Short mmCIF file of C-alpha atoms in Angstrom, two decimals:
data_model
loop_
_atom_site.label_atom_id
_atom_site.label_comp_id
_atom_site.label_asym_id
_atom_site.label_seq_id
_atom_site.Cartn_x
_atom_site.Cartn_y
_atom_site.Cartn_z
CA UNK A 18 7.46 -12.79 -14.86
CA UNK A 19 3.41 -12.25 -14.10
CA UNK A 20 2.77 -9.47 -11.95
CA UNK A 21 0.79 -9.68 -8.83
CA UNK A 22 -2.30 -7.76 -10.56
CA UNK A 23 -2.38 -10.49 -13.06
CA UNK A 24 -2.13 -13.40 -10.73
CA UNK A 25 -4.70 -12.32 -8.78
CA UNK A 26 -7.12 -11.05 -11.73
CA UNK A 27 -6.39 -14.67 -13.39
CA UNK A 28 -7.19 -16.50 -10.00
CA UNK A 29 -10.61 -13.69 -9.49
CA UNK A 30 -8.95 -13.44 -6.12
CA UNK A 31 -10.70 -9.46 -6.38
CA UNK A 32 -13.95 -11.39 -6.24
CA UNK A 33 -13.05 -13.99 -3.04
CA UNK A 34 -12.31 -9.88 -1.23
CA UNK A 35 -15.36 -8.32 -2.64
CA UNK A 36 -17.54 -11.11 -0.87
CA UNK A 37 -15.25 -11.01 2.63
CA UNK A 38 -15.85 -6.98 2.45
CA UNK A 39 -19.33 -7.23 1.60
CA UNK A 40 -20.06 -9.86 4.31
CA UNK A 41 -18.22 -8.01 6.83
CA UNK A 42 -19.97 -4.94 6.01
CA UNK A 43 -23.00 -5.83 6.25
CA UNK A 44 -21.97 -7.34 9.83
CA UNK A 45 -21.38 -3.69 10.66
CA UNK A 46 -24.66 -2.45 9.22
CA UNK A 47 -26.74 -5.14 11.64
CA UNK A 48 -24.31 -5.41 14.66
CA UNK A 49 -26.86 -3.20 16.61
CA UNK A 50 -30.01 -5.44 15.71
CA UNK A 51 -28.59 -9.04 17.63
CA UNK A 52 -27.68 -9.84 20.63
CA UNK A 53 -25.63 -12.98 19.71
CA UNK A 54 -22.95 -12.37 17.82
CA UNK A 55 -22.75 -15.65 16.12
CA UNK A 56 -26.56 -15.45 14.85
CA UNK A 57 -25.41 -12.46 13.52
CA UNK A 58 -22.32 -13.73 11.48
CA UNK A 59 -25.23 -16.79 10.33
CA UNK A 60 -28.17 -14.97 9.62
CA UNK A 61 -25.39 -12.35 7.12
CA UNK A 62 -23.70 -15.73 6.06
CA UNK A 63 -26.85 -16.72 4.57
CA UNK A 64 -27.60 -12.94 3.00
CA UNK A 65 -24.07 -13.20 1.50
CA UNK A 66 -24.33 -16.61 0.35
CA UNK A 67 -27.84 -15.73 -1.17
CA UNK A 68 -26.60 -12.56 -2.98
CA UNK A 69 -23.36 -14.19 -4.15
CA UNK A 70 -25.19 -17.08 -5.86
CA UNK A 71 -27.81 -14.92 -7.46
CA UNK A 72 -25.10 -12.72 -8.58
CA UNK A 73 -22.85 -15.32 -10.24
CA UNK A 74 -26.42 -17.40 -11.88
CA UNK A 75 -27.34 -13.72 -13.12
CA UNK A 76 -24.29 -13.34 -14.35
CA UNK A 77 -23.27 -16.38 -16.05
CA UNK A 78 -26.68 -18.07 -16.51
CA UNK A 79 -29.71 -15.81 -16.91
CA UNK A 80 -28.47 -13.21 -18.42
CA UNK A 81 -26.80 -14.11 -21.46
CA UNK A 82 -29.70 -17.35 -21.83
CA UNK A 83 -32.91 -14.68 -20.94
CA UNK A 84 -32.17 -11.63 -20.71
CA UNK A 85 -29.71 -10.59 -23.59
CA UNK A 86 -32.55 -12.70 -25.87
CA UNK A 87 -35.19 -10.08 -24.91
CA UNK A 88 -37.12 -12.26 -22.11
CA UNK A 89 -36.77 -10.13 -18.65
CA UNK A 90 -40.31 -11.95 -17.33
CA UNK A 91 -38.57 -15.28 -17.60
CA UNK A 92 -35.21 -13.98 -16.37
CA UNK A 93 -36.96 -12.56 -13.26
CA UNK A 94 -39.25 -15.23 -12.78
CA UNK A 95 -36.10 -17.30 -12.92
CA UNK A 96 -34.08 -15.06 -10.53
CA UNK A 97 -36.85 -15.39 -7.96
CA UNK A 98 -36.86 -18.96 -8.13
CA UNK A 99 -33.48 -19.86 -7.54
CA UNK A 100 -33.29 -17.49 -4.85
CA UNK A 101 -35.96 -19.03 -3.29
CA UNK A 102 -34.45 -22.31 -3.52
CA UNK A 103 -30.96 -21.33 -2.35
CA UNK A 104 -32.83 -19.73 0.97
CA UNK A 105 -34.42 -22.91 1.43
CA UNK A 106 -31.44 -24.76 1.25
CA UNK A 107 -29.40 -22.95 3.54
CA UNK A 108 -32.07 -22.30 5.86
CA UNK A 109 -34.21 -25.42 5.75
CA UNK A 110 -36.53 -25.53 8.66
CA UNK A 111 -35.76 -22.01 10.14
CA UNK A 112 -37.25 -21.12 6.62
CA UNK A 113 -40.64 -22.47 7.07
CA UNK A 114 -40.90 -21.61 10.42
CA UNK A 115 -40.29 -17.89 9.97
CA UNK A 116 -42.68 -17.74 7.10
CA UNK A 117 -45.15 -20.69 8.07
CA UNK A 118 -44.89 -21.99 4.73
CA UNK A 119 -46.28 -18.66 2.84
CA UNK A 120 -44.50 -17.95 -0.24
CA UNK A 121 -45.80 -13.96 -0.63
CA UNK A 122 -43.94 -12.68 2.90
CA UNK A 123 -41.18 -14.52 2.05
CA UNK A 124 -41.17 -12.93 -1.50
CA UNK A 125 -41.24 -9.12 0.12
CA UNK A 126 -38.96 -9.91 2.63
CA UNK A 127 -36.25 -11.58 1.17
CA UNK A 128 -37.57 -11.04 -2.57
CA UNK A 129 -37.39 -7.17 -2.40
CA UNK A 130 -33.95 -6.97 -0.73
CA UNK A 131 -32.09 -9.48 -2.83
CA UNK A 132 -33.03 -8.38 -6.44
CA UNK A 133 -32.47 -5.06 -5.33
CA UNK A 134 -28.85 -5.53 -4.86
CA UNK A 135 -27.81 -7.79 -6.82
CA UNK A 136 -29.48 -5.81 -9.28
CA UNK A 137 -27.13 -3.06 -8.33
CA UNK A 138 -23.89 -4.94 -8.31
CA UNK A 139 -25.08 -6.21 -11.95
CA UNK A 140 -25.38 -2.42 -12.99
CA UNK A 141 -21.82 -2.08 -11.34
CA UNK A 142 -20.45 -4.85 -13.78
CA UNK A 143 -22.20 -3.61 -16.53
CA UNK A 144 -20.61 0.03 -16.25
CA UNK A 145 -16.87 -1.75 -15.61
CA UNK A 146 -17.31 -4.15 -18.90
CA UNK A 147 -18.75 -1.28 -20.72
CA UNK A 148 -15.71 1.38 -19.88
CA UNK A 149 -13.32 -1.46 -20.51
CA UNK A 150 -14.92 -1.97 -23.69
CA UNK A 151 -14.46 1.69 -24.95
CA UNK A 152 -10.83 2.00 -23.45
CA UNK A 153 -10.41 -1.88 -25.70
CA UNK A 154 -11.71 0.34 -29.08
CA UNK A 155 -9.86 3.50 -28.10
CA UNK A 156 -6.39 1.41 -27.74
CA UNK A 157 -7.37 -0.37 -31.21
CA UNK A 158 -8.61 3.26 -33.12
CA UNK A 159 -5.09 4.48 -31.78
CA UNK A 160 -3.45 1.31 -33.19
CA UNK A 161 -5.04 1.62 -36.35
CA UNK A 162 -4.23 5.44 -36.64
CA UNK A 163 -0.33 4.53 -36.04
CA UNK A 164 -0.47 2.15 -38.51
CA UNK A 165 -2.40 4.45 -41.21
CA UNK A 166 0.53 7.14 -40.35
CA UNK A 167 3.34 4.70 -40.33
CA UNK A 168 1.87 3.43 -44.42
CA UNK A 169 1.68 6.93 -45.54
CA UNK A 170 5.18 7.80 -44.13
CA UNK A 171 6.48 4.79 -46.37
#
């Protein structure tokens, strides 16, 4: 019988709660700023959405295709682009109407923000994979020492 932990690390369930915490945190963090509650919960939506989609490219896409074959220009340059894309999809209009079309303000303002954290929640999943990868090689240097100790026993 699977336990609960499993289930919901085989289903990435921990990921679907990451997202609902991060998207209701940041609700907190700009609750003061608007007026309108439901621009609010849109104007994070998008933020969220952005972040989530750059993370999940970075991760799966850009990084092992660019980045892990030594080219970070292209894997930025790539980053930058498909965020820019996925703003202008979600926002459409409101997007060219807040920046009138100009690409460099809507680099530094949205730009800045979003590589900056997803760059930090790639760190975060680099340090996880990287201490599960050293607790993986201490479980299989302890294996291999049993196993050494249980031939020279024999």
């Amino acid at each position: 019988m699977k336990k609960a932990g499993d289930i919901f690390l085989k289903y990435k369930l921990h990921h679907v709660l990451f997202w609902i915490v991060y998207y209701v945190g940041w609700i907190q963090v700009y609750r003061g700023y608007y007026e309108n509650l439901s621009d609010l919960m849109q104007v994070t939506l998008v933020y969220a959405i952005a972040h989530a989609s750059m993370y999940y490219i970075s991760q799966y896409v850009l990084i092992p295709k660019f980045w892990r074959k030594r080219k970070p220009v292209l894997f930025l340059l790539l980053s930058v682009l498909f965020m820019y894309l996925a703003i202008n999809f979600i926002l459409g209009s409101m997007f060219h109407d807040a920046f009138n079309g100009a690409v460099f303000p809507w680099l530094v303002f949205f730009g800045t923000s979003n590589l900056f954290w997803v760059s930090i929640m790639l760190s975060v999943k680099v340090l996880i994979d990287n201490y599960r990868g050293q607790r993986a090689n201490e479980r299989k240097e302890k294996e291999r020492l049993e196993a050494e100790l249980q031939f020279l026993k024999a």
